[in-house]
Short mmCIF file of C-alpha atoms in Angstrom, two decimals:
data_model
loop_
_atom_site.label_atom_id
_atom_site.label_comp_id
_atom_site.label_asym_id
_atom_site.label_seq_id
_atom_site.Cartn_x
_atom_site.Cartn_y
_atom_site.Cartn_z
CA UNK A 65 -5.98 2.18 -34.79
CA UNK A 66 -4.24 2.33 -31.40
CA UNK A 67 -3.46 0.08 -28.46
CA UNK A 68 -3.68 1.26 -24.77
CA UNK A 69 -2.09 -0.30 -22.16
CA UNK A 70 -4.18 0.23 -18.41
CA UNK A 71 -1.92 0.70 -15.65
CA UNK A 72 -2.87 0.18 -12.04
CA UNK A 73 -1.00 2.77 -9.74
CA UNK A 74 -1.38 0.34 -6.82
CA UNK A 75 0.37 -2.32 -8.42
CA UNK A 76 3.25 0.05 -10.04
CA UNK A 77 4.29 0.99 -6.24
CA UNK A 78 4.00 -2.55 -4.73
CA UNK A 79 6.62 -3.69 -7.76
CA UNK A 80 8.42 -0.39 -7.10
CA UNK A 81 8.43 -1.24 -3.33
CA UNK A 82 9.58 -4.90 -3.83
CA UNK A 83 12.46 -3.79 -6.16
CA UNK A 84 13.48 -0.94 -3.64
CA UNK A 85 13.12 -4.10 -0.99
CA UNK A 86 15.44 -6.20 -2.89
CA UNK A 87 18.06 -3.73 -4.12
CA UNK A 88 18.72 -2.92 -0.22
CA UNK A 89 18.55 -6.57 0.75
CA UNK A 90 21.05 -7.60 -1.85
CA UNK A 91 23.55 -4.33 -0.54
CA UNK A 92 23.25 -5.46 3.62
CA UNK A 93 23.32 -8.99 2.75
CA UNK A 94 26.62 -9.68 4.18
CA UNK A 95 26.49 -7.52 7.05
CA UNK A 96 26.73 -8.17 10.76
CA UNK A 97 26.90 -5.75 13.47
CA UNK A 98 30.83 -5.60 14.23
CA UNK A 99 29.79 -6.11 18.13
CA UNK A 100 26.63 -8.13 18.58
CA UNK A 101 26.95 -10.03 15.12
CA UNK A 102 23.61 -9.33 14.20
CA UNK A 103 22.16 -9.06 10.70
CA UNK A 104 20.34 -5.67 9.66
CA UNK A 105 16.54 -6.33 9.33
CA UNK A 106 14.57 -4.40 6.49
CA UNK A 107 10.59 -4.62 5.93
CA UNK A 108 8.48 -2.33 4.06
CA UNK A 109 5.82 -0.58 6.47
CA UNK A 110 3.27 1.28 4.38
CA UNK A 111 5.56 3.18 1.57
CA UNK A 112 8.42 3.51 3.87
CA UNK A 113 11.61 1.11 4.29
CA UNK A 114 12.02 0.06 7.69
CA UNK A 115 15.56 -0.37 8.94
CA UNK A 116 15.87 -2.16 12.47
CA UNK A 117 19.42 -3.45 13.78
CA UNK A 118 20.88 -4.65 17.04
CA UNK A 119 21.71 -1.23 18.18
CA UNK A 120 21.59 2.72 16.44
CA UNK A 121 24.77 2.57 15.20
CA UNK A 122 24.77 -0.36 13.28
CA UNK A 123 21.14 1.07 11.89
CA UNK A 124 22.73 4.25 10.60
CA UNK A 125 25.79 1.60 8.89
CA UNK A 126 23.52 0.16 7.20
CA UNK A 127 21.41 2.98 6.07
CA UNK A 128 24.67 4.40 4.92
CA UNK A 129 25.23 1.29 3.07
CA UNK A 130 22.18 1.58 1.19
CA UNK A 131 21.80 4.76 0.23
CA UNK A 132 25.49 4.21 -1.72
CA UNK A 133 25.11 3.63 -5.51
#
């Protein structure tokens, strides 16, 4: 006799969104823009992380930031 487990692929992404959320929140949590002292704002949009700062270089920081292990 054998078990089955039913996964939904919708629901798989969302959690693997939410962790992927999380993990980059957790990295840019302490950061501020070294001249407007403004935090880093992330959001999912669709499947994509959405990275939106005070200015472009402080964007591309923090994208730097989080794609560091």
């Amino acid at each position: 006799m054998g078990s089955s487990i039913r996964f939904d692929s919708d629901d798989i992404v969302e959690r693997a969104c939410q962790r992927a959320l999380a993990d980059a929140e957790e990295k840019t949590r302490v950061l501020r823009c070294p001249e407007h002292r403004q935090p880093v704002r992330l959001k999912f949009d669709g499947r994509a992380l959405t990275i939106s700062g005070c200015c472009l270089k402080f964007e591309k920081h923090a994208l730097a930031v989080i794609g560091k292990n």
